[in-house]
Amino acid sequence: MLSVPPLSLYIHIPWCVQKCPYCDFNSHTLKGEIPQQEYIQHVLNDLQQDAQLIGNRTVKTIFIGGGTPSLLSAESMQVLMDGVRNIITLDPQAEVTMEANPGTVEAERFYAYQQAGINRISIGVQSFGSDKLITLGRIHGPEEAKKAARLAAELGLRSFNLDLMHGLPAQTFSEGLSDLRQAIELSPPHISWYQLTIEPNTQFGSRPPVLPDDDALWEIYTEGHQMLTAAGYQQYETSAYAKPGFQCQHNINYWRFGDYLGVGCGAHGKISFADGRILRTVKVKHPRGYMEGRYLDQSHQVSDEDRPFEYFMNRFRLLEAMERSDFTRFTGLSEARIRSQLDQAIKQGYITETATQWQITQHGKLFLNSLLELFLN
Ligand code: SF4
């Protein structure tokens, strides 16, 4: 029997000052001014329509991502958050995150975002090397990133995150670790430390830069992981590190196969119903089309056959052990349905099993794709 899991809300702001060459997110280079008021009204209309899917359920976390949400003025953020609170019931303890680009934030604006209800800021630092930031097409310099982090710390927010990349073009071992050291010195409660990957349909995809080789990447990763651990950060997902108690609740809800409404251009949603249905939604991707007022691009119900793969694809990202009973609670399927695949995964050494839990092993993490293939329909 399916139980309805915790509910989150994702809001997408689709514009950036310029497109970074590695970026395959739904972001559009700003030409002129953002149509802030018009866009926010559409996002709120979109949310109003989606609210029919959730009845009186309470939203536990909000994430405003992009694109560059910090391009929104303080007034626009206030209108957006007031509108959201009018439409849905927000948990008084809700984590409310927004992404900020260090090149687009000033002290007053950070403070006003906080007044609007933002209590967690995720700052896209990526590197503290001026040359690396230029290669990555970023619009900020190292000092702006540090200033943004200090501002976030001074505001006394519930938490803030620094986004940092490694494995950058021509990056040496010491440059990679120096970036990490400088991030740790700013004492963020959360660090997302992820490896640059070259995606198709990006500038880097068509003209790939020279990246550090596998041995160099491994050295940066193992040394960096130790540095983070020694500084008191616990890894809870492949790229996510947090001080105890500061994990990103919004992302954890995704990875535990929780529900989320997705509003704004190209946003994805997943909603479970007590009658056993799981619905996935995708919104119209391009701002022009979206602002014509037809928001839903696609939706489909997740079949019983697809649920095990979708569940484990999310759940195995988290390093914590998982309750076996959660599989049935959140997919509505009995464990018997995947018994043979589980036995295979245990036999291959990908997971271990106790009476109540499954735990992905080191071997399982290294061969995650092979592990997940077992659950493919
Ligand atoms: S700022 Fe972020 S969303 Fe915008 S283009 Fe760069 S990586 Fe993509």
Short mmCIF file of C-alpha atoms and ligand atoms in Angstrom, two decimals:
data_model
loop_
_atom_site.label_atom_id
_atom_site.label_comp_id
_atom_site.label_asym_id
_atom_site.label_seq_id
_atom_site.Cartn_x
_atom_site.Cartn_y
_atom_site.Cartn_z
CA MET A 1 0.00 0.00 0.00
CA LEU A 2 1.45 3.37 -1.03
CA SER A 3 1.88 6.10 1.62
CA VAL A 4 2.08 9.66 0.46
CA PRO A 5 5.67 10.91 1.14
CA PRO A 6 6.79 14.41 2.26
CA LEU A 7 6.13 17.20 -0.23
CA SER A 8 8.53 19.82 -1.61
CA LEU A 9 8.19 22.66 -4.10
CA TYR A 10 10.68 23.58 -6.83
CA ILE A 11 10.46 26.96 -8.58
CA HIS A 12 12.54 27.60 -11.71
CA ILE A 13 13.85 31.03 -12.75
CA PRO A 14 15.20 30.48 -16.28
CA TRP A 15 17.47 33.45 -17.05
CA CYS A 16 21.22 34.04 -16.69
CA VAL A 17 23.41 37.01 -17.59
CA GLN A 18 25.28 34.71 -19.95
CA LYS A 19 25.38 31.00 -20.65
CA CYS A 20 28.29 29.10 -19.04
CA PRO A 21 29.99 26.79 -21.57
CA TYR A 22 29.49 23.66 -19.42
CA CYS A 23 25.83 24.30 -18.55
CA ASP A 24 23.03 22.05 -19.73
CA PHE A 25 20.40 23.44 -17.36
CA ASN A 26 17.31 25.15 -18.70
CA SER A 27 18.85 28.63 -18.67
CA HIS A 28 18.46 31.38 -21.24
CA THR A 29 20.78 34.32 -21.82
CA LEU A 30 19.08 37.48 -20.71
CA LYS A 31 18.34 39.94 -23.49
CA GLY A 32 17.32 43.17 -21.82
CA GLU A 33 15.37 43.09 -18.58
CA ILE A 34 13.76 40.05 -16.97
CA PRO A 35 9.96 40.32 -17.25
CA GLN A 36 9.88 39.81 -13.48
CA GLN A 37 6.30 40.70 -12.63
CA GLU A 38 4.85 38.90 -15.62
CA TYR A 39 6.92 35.76 -15.02
CA ILE A 40 6.11 35.61 -11.31
CA GLN A 41 2.41 35.94 -12.06
CA HIS A 42 2.70 32.98 -14.44
CA VAL A 43 4.62 30.94 -11.85
CA LEU A 44 1.88 31.64 -9.30
CA ASN A 45 -0.86 30.72 -11.82
CA ASP A 46 1.06 27.52 -12.56
CA LEU A 47 1.28 26.77 -8.82
CA GLN A 48 -2.42 27.50 -8.40
CA GLN A 49 -3.19 24.85 -11.02
CA ASP A 50 -0.78 22.31 -9.50
CA ALA A 51 -2.19 22.93 -6.02
CA GLN A 52 -5.23 20.92 -7.10
CA LEU A 53 -2.98 17.85 -7.08
CA ILE A 54 -2.01 18.13 -3.43
CA GLY A 55 -5.23 18.82 -1.53
CA ASN A 56 -4.34 20.13 1.92
CA ARG A 57 -0.84 18.63 2.09
CA THR A 58 1.85 20.78 3.72
CA VAL A 59 4.98 21.79 1.78
CA LYS A 60 8.10 20.92 3.78
CA THR A 61 10.82 22.53 1.63
CA ILE A 62 11.10 25.03 -1.23
CA PHE A 63 14.01 25.38 -3.65
CA ILE A 64 14.20 28.36 -6.02
CA GLY A 65 16.73 27.38 -8.68
CA GLY A 66 17.73 28.31 -12.17
CA GLY A 67 19.05 29.92 -14.12
CA THR A 68 19.92 32.70 -11.74
CA PRO A 69 17.20 33.41 -9.16
CA SER A 70 19.32 36.19 -7.66
CA LEU A 71 18.54 38.24 -10.78
CA LEU A 72 15.11 38.78 -9.21
CA SER A 73 14.76 42.03 -7.31
CA ALA A 74 14.00 41.97 -3.59
CA GLU A 75 10.45 43.18 -4.33
CA SER A 76 9.89 40.40 -6.85
CA MET A 77 11.10 37.78 -4.38
CA GLN A 78 8.68 39.17 -1.79
CA VAL A 79 5.77 39.00 -4.29
CA LEU A 80 6.76 35.47 -5.25
CA MET A 81 7.03 34.21 -1.66
CA ASP A 82 3.83 35.99 -0.53
CA GLY A 83 2.00 34.47 -3.50
CA VAL A 84 3.35 31.00 -2.75
CA ARG A 85 2.29 31.24 0.91
CA ASN A 86 -1.20 32.29 -0.19
CA ILE A 87 -1.61 29.26 -2.42
CA ILE A 88 -0.05 26.43 -0.44
CA THR A 89 0.36 25.57 3.24
CA LEU A 90 4.01 25.99 4.11
CA ASP A 91 5.42 24.19 7.15
CA PRO A 92 6.52 26.86 9.67
CA GLN A 93 9.88 25.02 9.89
CA ALA A 94 10.26 24.74 6.10
CA GLU A 95 13.73 25.00 4.59
CA VAL A 96 13.50 27.64 1.83
CA THR A 97 16.58 27.76 -0.42
CA MET A 98 17.45 30.06 -3.29
CA GLU A 99 20.42 29.84 -5.61
CA ALA A 100 22.55 32.96 -5.88
CA ASN A 101 25.24 33.92 -8.34
CA PRO A 102 28.01 35.88 -6.57
CA GLY A 103 28.09 38.29 -9.53
CA THR A 104 24.50 39.37 -8.96
CA VAL A 105 24.12 39.90 -5.23
CA GLU A 106 24.51 42.88 -2.99
CA ALA A 107 24.25 43.03 0.79
CA GLU A 108 20.89 44.80 0.85
CA ARG A 109 19.37 42.30 -1.54
CA PHE A 110 20.51 39.29 0.54
CA TYR A 111 18.89 40.84 3.58
CA ALA A 112 15.66 41.51 1.68
CA TYR A 113 15.57 37.94 0.37
CA GLN A 114 15.79 36.79 3.96
CA GLN A 115 12.92 39.09 4.92
CA ALA A 116 10.87 37.55 2.11
CA GLY A 117 11.28 34.13 3.73
CA ILE A 118 14.47 32.68 2.25
CA ASN A 119 16.40 30.89 5.01
CA ARG A 120 19.06 29.06 3.02
CA ILE A 121 21.23 30.39 0.18
CA SER A 122 23.20 28.28 -2.25
CA ILE A 123 26.07 30.27 -3.76
CA GLY A 124 27.52 29.22 -7.12
CA VAL A 125 31.23 29.73 -6.43
CA GLN A 126 32.65 26.93 -8.65
CA SER A 127 36.30 28.00 -8.17
CA PHE A 128 38.43 30.63 -6.47
CA GLY A 129 40.89 30.75 -9.39
CA SER A 130 40.41 33.86 -11.57
CA ASP A 131 41.64 32.00 -14.65
CA LYS A 132 39.34 29.06 -13.96
CA LEU A 133 36.33 31.33 -13.51
CA ILE A 134 37.05 32.93 -16.89
CA THR A 135 37.35 29.50 -18.55
CA LEU A 136 34.03 28.51 -16.97
CA GLY A 137 32.41 31.66 -18.35
CA ARG A 138 31.43 32.85 -14.90
CA ILE A 139 30.53 36.51 -14.42
CA HIS A 140 32.09 36.82 -10.95
CA GLY A 141 35.61 36.90 -9.53
CA PRO A 142 37.02 35.12 -6.44
CA GLU A 143 36.55 38.15 -4.17
CA GLU A 144 32.86 38.47 -5.04
CA ALA A 145 32.35 34.82 -4.14
CA LYS A 146 34.03 35.31 -0.77
CA LYS A 147 32.02 38.45 -0.14
CA ALA A 148 28.76 36.64 -0.90
CA ALA A 149 29.71 33.80 1.46
CA ARG A 150 30.58 36.24 4.26
CA LEU A 151 27.28 38.06 3.74
CA ALA A 152 25.36 34.80 3.95
CA ALA A 153 27.23 33.92 7.16
CA GLU A 154 26.54 37.33 8.73
CA LEU A 155 22.81 37.12 8.04
CA GLY A 156 22.52 34.18 10.41
CA LEU A 157 20.51 32.15 7.93
CA ARG A 158 19.53 28.64 8.87
CA SER A 159 22.27 27.44 6.49
CA PHE A 160 24.15 28.27 3.33
CA ASN A 161 25.87 26.22 0.70
CA LEU A 162 28.88 26.81 -1.51
CA ASP A 163 28.82 25.07 -4.89
CA LEU A 164 32.33 24.13 -5.94
CA MET A 165 33.62 22.15 -8.91
CA HIS A 166 36.77 20.12 -9.43
CA GLY A 167 38.35 18.44 -12.41
CA LEU A 168 38.38 21.79 -14.24
CA PRO A 169 40.24 22.37 -17.52
CA ALA A 170 44.02 22.26 -16.88
CA GLN A 171 43.43 22.12 -13.11
CA THR A 172 46.38 20.87 -11.08
CA PHE A 173 46.16 18.84 -7.88
CA SER A 174 47.18 21.83 -5.76
CA GLU A 175 44.72 24.18 -7.51
CA GLY A 176 41.86 21.74 -6.90
CA LEU A 177 42.71 21.46 -3.22
CA SER A 178 43.34 25.17 -2.84
CA ASP A 179 39.77 25.85 -4.03
CA LEU A 180 38.45 23.45 -1.44
CA ARG A 181 40.63 24.90 1.33
CA GLN A 182 39.38 28.42 0.60
CA ALA A 183 35.77 27.20 0.65
CA ILE A 184 36.26 25.47 4.01
CA GLU A 185 37.85 28.64 5.45
CA LEU A 186 34.53 30.42 4.82
CA SER A 187 32.83 27.88 7.16
CA PRO A 188 29.70 27.12 5.13
CA PRO A 189 27.46 24.55 6.85
CA HIS A 190 27.14 22.78 3.46
CA ILE A 191 29.48 22.25 0.50
CA SER A 192 28.46 20.74 -2.84
CA TRP A 193 31.71 19.55 -4.34
CA TYR A 194 31.17 18.02 -7.72
CA GLN A 195 33.29 17.00 -10.67
CA LEU A 196 32.93 18.90 -13.94
CA THR A 197 31.41 16.64 -16.58
CA ILE A 198 31.14 17.50 -20.24
CA GLU A 199 27.54 17.33 -21.39
CA PRO A 200 26.38 17.13 -25.00
CA ASN A 201 24.60 20.23 -26.32
CA THR A 202 26.91 22.59 -24.46
CA GLN A 203 29.79 24.73 -25.70
CA PHE A 204 32.26 22.40 -23.95
CA GLY A 205 30.44 19.48 -25.58
CA SER A 206 31.16 20.77 -29.07
CA ARG A 207 34.70 21.98 -28.26
CA PRO A 208 35.86 19.85 -25.31
CA PRO A 209 38.63 21.38 -23.17
CA VAL A 210 41.49 19.25 -21.87
CA LEU A 211 40.54 17.91 -18.45
CA PRO A 212 42.76 16.29 -15.82
CA ASP A 213 43.23 12.55 -16.46
CA ASP A 214 41.56 9.84 -14.36
CA ASP A 215 44.56 9.43 -12.02
CA ALA A 216 44.71 13.16 -11.32
CA LEU A 217 40.93 13.27 -10.75
CA TRP A 218 41.17 10.38 -8.32
CA GLU A 219 43.97 12.08 -6.37
CA ILE A 220 42.02 15.34 -6.09
CA TYR A 221 38.91 13.45 -5.02
CA THR A 222 40.54 11.26 -2.36
CA GLU A 223 42.62 14.07 -0.86
CA GLY A 224 39.70 16.52 -1.03
CA HIS A 225 37.35 14.03 0.59
CA GLN A 226 39.82 13.63 3.47
CA MET A 227 40.18 17.39 3.79
CA LEU A 228 36.40 17.83 4.02
CA THR A 229 36.06 14.99 6.51
CA ALA A 230 38.86 16.40 8.69
CA ALA A 231 37.07 19.78 8.67
CA GLY A 232 33.92 18.16 10.10
CA TYR A 233 31.89 17.71 6.91
CA GLN A 234 30.06 14.43 6.40
CA GLN A 235 29.48 13.15 2.90
CA TYR A 236 25.84 12.08 2.52
CA GLU A 237 25.60 11.93 -1.28
CA THR A 238 28.20 11.58 -4.04
CA SER A 239 28.81 15.35 -4.21
CA ALA A 240 27.14 16.66 -1.05
CA TYR A 241 28.95 17.34 2.23
CA ALA A 242 27.43 18.91 5.32
CA LYS A 243 28.21 19.64 8.93
CA PRO A 244 26.03 17.40 11.16
CA GLY A 245 22.38 18.50 10.96
CA PHE A 246 22.87 20.68 7.87
CA GLN A 247 22.05 18.31 5.01
CA CYS A 248 19.90 19.89 2.30
CA GLN A 249 16.41 18.71 3.23
CA HIS A 250 15.05 19.56 -0.21
CA ASN A 251 17.53 17.36 -2.07
CA ILE A 252 17.20 14.60 0.51
CA ASN A 253 13.47 14.54 -0.19
CA TYR A 254 14.17 14.00 -3.92
CA TRP A 255 16.60 11.20 -3.17
CA ARG A 256 14.28 9.48 -0.70
CA PHE A 257 11.66 9.39 -3.51
CA GLY A 258 9.63 12.16 -1.91
CA ASP A 259 7.06 14.24 -3.79
CA TYR A 260 7.56 17.69 -5.30
CA LEU A 261 5.61 20.17 -7.31
CA GLY A 262 7.71 21.75 -10.07
CA VAL A 263 6.64 25.19 -11.28
CA GLY A 264 8.28 27.56 -13.76
CA CYS A 265 9.89 26.88 -17.16
CA GLY A 266 10.87 23.24 -17.70
CA ALA A 267 10.30 22.27 -14.05
CA HIS A 268 9.68 18.60 -13.24
CA GLY A 269 7.23 17.39 -10.61
CA LYS A 270 6.32 14.08 -8.97
CA ILE A 271 3.15 13.58 -6.97
CA SER A 272 1.90 10.40 -5.27
CA PHE A 273 -1.72 9.74 -4.45
CA ALA A 274 -3.24 7.59 -1.71
CA ASP A 275 -5.02 5.52 -4.39
CA GLY A 276 -1.59 4.29 -5.58
CA ARG A 277 -0.97 6.56 -8.60
CA ILE A 278 2.37 8.35 -9.04
CA LEU A 279 2.20 11.25 -11.49
CA ARG A 280 5.16 12.94 -13.17
CA THR A 281 4.79 16.39 -14.74
CA VAL A 282 7.07 18.54 -16.96
CA LYS A 283 6.40 22.19 -17.65
CA VAL A 284 6.90 24.09 -20.92
CA LYS A 285 10.61 24.73 -21.26
CA HIS A 286 11.01 28.00 -23.12
CA PRO A 287 10.05 31.25 -21.34
CA ARG A 288 8.19 32.53 -24.42
CA GLY A 289 5.99 29.47 -24.64
CA TYR A 290 5.55 29.25 -20.87
CA MET A 291 4.41 32.85 -20.62
CA GLU A 292 1.67 32.19 -23.16
CA GLY A 293 -0.12 30.63 -20.19
CA ARG A 294 -0.12 26.91 -21.03
CA TYR A 295 2.26 25.55 -18.42
CA LEU A 296 2.04 21.78 -18.57
CA ASP A 297 4.10 20.25 -21.36
CA GLN A 298 3.86 16.55 -20.46
CA SER A 299 2.58 14.31 -17.71
CA HIS A 300 2.44 10.57 -17.24
CA GLN A 301 1.70 8.04 -14.56
CA VAL A 302 4.66 5.95 -13.42
CA SER A 303 3.89 2.31 -14.17
CA ASP A 304 4.48 -0.47 -11.64
CA GLU A 305 7.23 -1.81 -13.94
CA ASP A 306 9.17 1.49 -13.86
CA ARG A 307 8.88 2.14 -10.13
CA PRO A 308 11.73 -0.05 -8.79
CA PHE A 309 14.31 1.56 -11.11
CA GLU A 310 13.06 5.09 -10.40
CA TYR A 311 13.06 4.40 -6.67
CA PHE A 312 16.58 2.98 -6.49
CA MET A 313 18.04 5.48 -8.98
CA ASN A 314 17.20 8.16 -6.43
CA ARG A 315 17.65 6.21 -3.23
CA PHE A 316 21.09 4.78 -3.99
CA ARG A 317 22.45 8.31 -4.38
CA LEU A 318 22.23 8.67 -0.61
CA LEU A 319 24.96 6.94 1.35
CA GLU A 320 22.71 6.28 4.38
CA ALA A 321 21.15 2.85 4.86
CA MET A 322 17.54 2.62 3.69
CA GLU A 323 14.58 1.05 5.44
CA ARG A 324 13.31 -1.92 3.45
CA SER A 325 9.74 -0.99 4.35
CA ASP A 326 10.17 2.40 2.60
CA PHE A 327 10.29 0.63 -0.77
CA THR A 328 6.71 -0.58 -0.32
CA ARG A 329 5.56 2.62 1.39
CA PHE A 330 6.71 4.88 -1.45
CA THR A 331 6.27 2.66 -4.52
CA GLY A 332 3.17 0.72 -3.41
CA LEU A 333 4.85 -2.53 -4.56
CA SER A 334 5.66 -5.57 -2.48
CA GLU A 335 9.30 -6.48 -1.91
CA ALA A 336 8.58 -9.91 -3.40
CA ARG A 337 8.36 -8.22 -6.78
CA ILE A 338 12.09 -7.35 -6.75
CA ARG A 339 13.36 -10.27 -4.65
CA SER A 340 15.36 -11.87 -7.47
CA GLN A 341 17.02 -8.55 -8.40
CA LEU A 342 17.87 -7.92 -4.74
CA ASP A 343 19.39 -11.38 -4.43
CA GLN A 344 21.51 -10.65 -7.51
CA ALA A 345 22.63 -7.30 -6.06
CA ILE A 346 23.61 -8.98 -2.77
CA LYS A 347 25.41 -11.79 -4.61
CA GLN A 348 27.39 -9.28 -6.70
CA GLY A 349 28.39 -7.43 -3.50
CA TYR A 350 26.57 -4.21 -4.49
CA ILE A 351 24.35 -4.07 -1.40
CA THR A 352 24.03 -5.71 2.00
CA GLU A 353 20.75 -6.61 3.66
CA THR A 354 19.64 -6.89 7.28
CA ALA A 355 16.19 -7.78 8.62
CA THR A 356 15.10 -4.16 8.19
CA GLN A 357 17.59 -2.30 5.97
CA TRP A 358 19.58 -2.25 2.74
CA GLN A 359 22.95 -0.56 2.49
CA ILE A 360 24.84 0.18 -0.70
CA THR A 361 28.46 -1.02 -0.46
CA GLN A 362 31.65 0.67 -1.69
CA HIS A 363 31.61 -1.79 -4.59
CA GLY A 364 27.97 -0.86 -5.32
CA LYS A 365 28.88 2.82 -5.44
CA LEU A 366 31.70 2.13 -7.90
CA PHE A 367 29.41 0.04 -10.12
CA LEU A 368 26.23 2.03 -9.59
CA ASN A 369 25.10 1.71 -13.21
CA SER A 370 25.38 -2.08 -13.12
CA LEU A 371 23.50 -2.12 -9.82
CA LEU A 372 20.69 0.03 -11.22
CA GLU A 373 20.48 -2.01 -14.43
CA LEU A 374 19.27 -4.91 -12.32
CA PHE A 375 16.12 -2.93 -11.59
CA LEU A 376 15.50 -1.70 -15.14
CA ASN A 377 12.16 -2.74 -16.52
S1 SF4 B 1 24.94 30.54 -14.01
FE1 SF4 B 1 24.32 28.40 -13.61
S2 SF4 B 1 22.38 28.10 -14.70
FE2 SF4 B 1 23.30 30.00 -15.48
S3 SF4 B 1 24.40 29.35 -17.32
FE3 SF4 B 1 25.88 29.31 -15.63
S4 SF4 B 1 25.80 27.20 -14.81
FE4 SF4 B 1 23.97 27.50 -16.12
#
